[in-house]
JSON list of C-alpha atoms in Angstrom, two decimals:
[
{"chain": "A", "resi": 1, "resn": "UNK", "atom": "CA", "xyz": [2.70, -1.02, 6.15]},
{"chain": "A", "resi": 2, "resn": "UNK", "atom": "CA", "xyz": [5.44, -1.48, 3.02]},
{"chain": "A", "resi": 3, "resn": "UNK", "atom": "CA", "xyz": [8.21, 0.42, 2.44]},
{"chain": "A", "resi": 4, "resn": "UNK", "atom": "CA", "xyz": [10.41, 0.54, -0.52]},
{"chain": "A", "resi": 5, "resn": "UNK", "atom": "CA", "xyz": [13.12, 2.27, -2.32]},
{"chain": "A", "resi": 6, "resn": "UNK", "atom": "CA", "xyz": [12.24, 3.18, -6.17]},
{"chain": "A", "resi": 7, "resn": "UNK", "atom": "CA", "xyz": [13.97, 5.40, -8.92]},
{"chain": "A", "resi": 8, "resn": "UNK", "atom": "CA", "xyz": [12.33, 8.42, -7.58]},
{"chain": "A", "resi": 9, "resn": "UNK", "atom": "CA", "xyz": [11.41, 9.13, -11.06]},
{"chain": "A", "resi": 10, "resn": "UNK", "atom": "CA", "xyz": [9.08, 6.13, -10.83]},
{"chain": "A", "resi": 11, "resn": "UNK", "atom": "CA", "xyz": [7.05, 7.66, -8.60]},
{"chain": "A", "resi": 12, "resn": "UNK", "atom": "CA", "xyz": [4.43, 8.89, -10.58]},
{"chain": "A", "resi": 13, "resn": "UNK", "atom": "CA", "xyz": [3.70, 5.68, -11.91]},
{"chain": "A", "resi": 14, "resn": "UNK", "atom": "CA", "xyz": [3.36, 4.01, -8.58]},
{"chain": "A", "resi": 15, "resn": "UNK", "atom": "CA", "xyz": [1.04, 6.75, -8.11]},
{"chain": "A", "resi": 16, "resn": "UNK", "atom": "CA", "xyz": [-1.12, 5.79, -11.05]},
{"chain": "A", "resi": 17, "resn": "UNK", "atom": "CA", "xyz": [-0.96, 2.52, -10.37]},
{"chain": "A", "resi": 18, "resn": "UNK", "atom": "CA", "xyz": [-2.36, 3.12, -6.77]},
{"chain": "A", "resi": 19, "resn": "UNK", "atom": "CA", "xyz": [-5.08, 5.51, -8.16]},
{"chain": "A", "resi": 20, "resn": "UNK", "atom": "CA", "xyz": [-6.64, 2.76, -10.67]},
{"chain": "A", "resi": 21, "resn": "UNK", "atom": "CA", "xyz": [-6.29, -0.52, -8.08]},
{"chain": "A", "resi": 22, "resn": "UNK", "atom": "CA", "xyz": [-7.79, 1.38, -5.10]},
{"chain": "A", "resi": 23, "resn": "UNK", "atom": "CA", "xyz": [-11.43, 1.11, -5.93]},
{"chain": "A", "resi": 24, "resn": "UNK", "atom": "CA", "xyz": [-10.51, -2.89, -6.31]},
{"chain": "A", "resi": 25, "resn": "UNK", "atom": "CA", "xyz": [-9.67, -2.55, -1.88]},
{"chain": "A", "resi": 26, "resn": "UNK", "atom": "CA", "xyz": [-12.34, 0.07, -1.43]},
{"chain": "A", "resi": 27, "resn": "UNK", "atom": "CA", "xyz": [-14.90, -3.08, -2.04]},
{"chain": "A", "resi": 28, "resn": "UNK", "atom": "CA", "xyz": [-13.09, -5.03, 0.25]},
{"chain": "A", "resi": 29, "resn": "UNK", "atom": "CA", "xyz": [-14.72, -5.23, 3.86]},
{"chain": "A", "resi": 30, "resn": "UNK", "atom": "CA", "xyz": [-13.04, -3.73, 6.33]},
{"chain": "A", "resi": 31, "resn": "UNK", "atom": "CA", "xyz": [-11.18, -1.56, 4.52]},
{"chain": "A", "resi": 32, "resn": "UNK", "atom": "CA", "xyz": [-10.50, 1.91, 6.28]},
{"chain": "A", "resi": 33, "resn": "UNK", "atom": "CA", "xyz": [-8.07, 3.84, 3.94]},
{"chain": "A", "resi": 34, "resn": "UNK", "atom": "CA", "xyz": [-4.76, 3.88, 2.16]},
{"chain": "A", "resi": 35, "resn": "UNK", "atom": "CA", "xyz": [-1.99, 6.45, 2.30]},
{"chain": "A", "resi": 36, "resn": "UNK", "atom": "CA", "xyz": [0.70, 6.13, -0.27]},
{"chain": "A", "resi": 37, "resn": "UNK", "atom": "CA", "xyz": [3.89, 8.36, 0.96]},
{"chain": "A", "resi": 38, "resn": "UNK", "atom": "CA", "xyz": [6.91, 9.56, -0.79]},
{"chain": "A", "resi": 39, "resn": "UNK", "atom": "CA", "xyz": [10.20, 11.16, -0.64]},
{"chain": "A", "resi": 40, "resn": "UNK", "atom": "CA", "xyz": [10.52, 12.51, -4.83]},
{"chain": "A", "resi": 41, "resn": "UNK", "atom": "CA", "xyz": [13.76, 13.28, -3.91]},
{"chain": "A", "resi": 42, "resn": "UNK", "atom": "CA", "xyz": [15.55, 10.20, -2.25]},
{"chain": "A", "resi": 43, "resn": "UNK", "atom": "CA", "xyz": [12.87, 7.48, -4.00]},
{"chain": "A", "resi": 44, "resn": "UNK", "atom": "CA", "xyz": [11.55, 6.17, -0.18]},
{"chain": "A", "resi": 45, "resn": "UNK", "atom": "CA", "xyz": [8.28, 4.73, -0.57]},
{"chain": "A", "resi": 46, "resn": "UNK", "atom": "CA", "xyz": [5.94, 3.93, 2.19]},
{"chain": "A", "resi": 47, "resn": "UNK", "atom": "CA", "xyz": [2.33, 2.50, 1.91]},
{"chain": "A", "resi": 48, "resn": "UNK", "atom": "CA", "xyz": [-0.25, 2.12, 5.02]},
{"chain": "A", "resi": 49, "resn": "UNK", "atom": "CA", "xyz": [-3.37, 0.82, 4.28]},
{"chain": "A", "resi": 50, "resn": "UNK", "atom": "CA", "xyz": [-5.95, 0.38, 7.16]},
{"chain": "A", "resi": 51, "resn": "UNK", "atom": "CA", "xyz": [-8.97, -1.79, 7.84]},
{"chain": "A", "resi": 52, "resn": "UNK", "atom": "CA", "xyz": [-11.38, -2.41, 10.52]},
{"chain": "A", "resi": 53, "resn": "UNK", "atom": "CA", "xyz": [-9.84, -5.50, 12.14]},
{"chain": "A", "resi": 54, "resn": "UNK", "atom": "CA", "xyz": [-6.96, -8.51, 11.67]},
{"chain": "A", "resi": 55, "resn": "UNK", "atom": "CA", "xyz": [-9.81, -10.69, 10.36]},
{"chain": "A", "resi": 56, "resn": "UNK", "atom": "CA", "xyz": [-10.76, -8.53, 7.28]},
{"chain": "A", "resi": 57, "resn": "UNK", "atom": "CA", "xyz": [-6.97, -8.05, 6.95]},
{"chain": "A", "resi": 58, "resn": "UNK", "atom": "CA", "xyz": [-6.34, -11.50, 6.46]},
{"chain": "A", "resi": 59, "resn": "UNK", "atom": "CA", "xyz": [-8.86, -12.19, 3.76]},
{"chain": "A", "resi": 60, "resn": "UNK", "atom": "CA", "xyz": [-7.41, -9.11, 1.53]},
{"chain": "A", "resi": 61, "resn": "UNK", "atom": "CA", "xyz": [-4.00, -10.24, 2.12]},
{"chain": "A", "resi": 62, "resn": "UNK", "atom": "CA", "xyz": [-4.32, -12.61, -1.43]},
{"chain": "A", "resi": 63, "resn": "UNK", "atom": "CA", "xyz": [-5.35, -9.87, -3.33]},
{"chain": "A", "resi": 64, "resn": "UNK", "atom": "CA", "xyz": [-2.77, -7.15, -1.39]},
{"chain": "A", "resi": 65, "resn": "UNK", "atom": "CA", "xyz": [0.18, -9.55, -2.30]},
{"chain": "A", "resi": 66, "resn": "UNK", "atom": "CA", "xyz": [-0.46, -9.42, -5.97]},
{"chain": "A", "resi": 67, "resn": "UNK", "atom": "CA", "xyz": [-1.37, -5.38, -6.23]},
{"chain": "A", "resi": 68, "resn": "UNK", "atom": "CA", "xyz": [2.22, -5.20, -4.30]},
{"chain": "A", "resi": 69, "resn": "UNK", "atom": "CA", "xyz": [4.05, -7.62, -6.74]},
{"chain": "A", "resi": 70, "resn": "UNK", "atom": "CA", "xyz": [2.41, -5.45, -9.82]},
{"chain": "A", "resi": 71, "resn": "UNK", "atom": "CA", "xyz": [3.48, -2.33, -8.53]},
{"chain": "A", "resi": 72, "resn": "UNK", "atom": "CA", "xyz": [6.91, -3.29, -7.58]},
{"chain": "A", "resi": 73, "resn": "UNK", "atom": "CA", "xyz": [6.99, -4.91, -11.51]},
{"chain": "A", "resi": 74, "resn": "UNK", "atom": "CA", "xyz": [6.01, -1.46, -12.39]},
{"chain": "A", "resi": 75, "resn": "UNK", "atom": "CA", "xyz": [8.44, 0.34, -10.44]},
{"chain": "A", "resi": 76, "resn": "UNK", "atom": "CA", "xyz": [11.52, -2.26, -11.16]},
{"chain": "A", "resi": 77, "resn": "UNK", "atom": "CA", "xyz": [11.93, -2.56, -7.27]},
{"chain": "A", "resi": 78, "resn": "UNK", "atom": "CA", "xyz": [11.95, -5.59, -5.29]},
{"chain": "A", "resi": 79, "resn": "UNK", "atom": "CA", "xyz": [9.09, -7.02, -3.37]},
{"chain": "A", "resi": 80, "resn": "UNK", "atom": "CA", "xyz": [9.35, -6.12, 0.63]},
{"chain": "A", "resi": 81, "resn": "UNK", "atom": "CA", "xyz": [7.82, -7.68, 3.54]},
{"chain": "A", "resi": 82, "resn": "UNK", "atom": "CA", "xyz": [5.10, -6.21, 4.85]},
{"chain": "A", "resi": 83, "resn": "UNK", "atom": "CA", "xyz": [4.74, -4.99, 8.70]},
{"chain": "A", "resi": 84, "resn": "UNK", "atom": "CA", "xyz": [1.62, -5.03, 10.60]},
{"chain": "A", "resi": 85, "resn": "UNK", "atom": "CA", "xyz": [0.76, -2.69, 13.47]},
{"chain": "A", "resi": 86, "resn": "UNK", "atom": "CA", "xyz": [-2.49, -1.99, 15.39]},
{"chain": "A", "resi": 87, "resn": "UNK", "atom": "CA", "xyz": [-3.93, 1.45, 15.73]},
{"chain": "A", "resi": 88, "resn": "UNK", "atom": "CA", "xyz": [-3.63, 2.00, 18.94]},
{"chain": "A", "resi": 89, "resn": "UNK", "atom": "CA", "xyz": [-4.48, 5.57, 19.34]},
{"chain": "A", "resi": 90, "resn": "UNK", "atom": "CA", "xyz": [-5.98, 8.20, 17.10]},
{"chain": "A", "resi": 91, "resn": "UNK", "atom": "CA", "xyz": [-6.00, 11.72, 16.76]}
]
């Protein structure tokens, strides 16, 4: 999980930019799915994207740094830390 703040009018482009890199993680193993939310109003930004276990995590994470860098280059927001959960019950 990321979260950010952007110019809320920026959020368009993020969502273009998520739209054309997701096939790129699609490919990846493990991957499970990727929700981009927003608040158009106040600019919040939070990503979640899920896979099928820390080890398929960890080889994306290379390739999840840099799509995170290019979209906060895109946005004009800083880079933020990302936090890790586990799934731990699903409805």
């Amino acid at each position: 999980m990321n979260s950010a703040q952007a110019e809320p009018e920026t959020i368009d482009a993020l969502i273009t930019f998520s739209r054309e890199q997701l096939p790129d993680a699609r490919e990846a193993p493990g991957f499970k799915g990727f929700y981009l939310l927003a608040d158009r109003r106040s600019g919040k930004i939070v990503s979640i994207s899920l896979w099928d276990g820390e080890d398929h995590l960890q080889q994306f994470q290379g390739r999840g740094a840099q799509l995170r860098e290019a979209a906060s280059s895109q946005a004009g927001i800083a880079p933020t830390p990302v936090e890790m959960y586990e799934v731990v019950l699903q409805g």
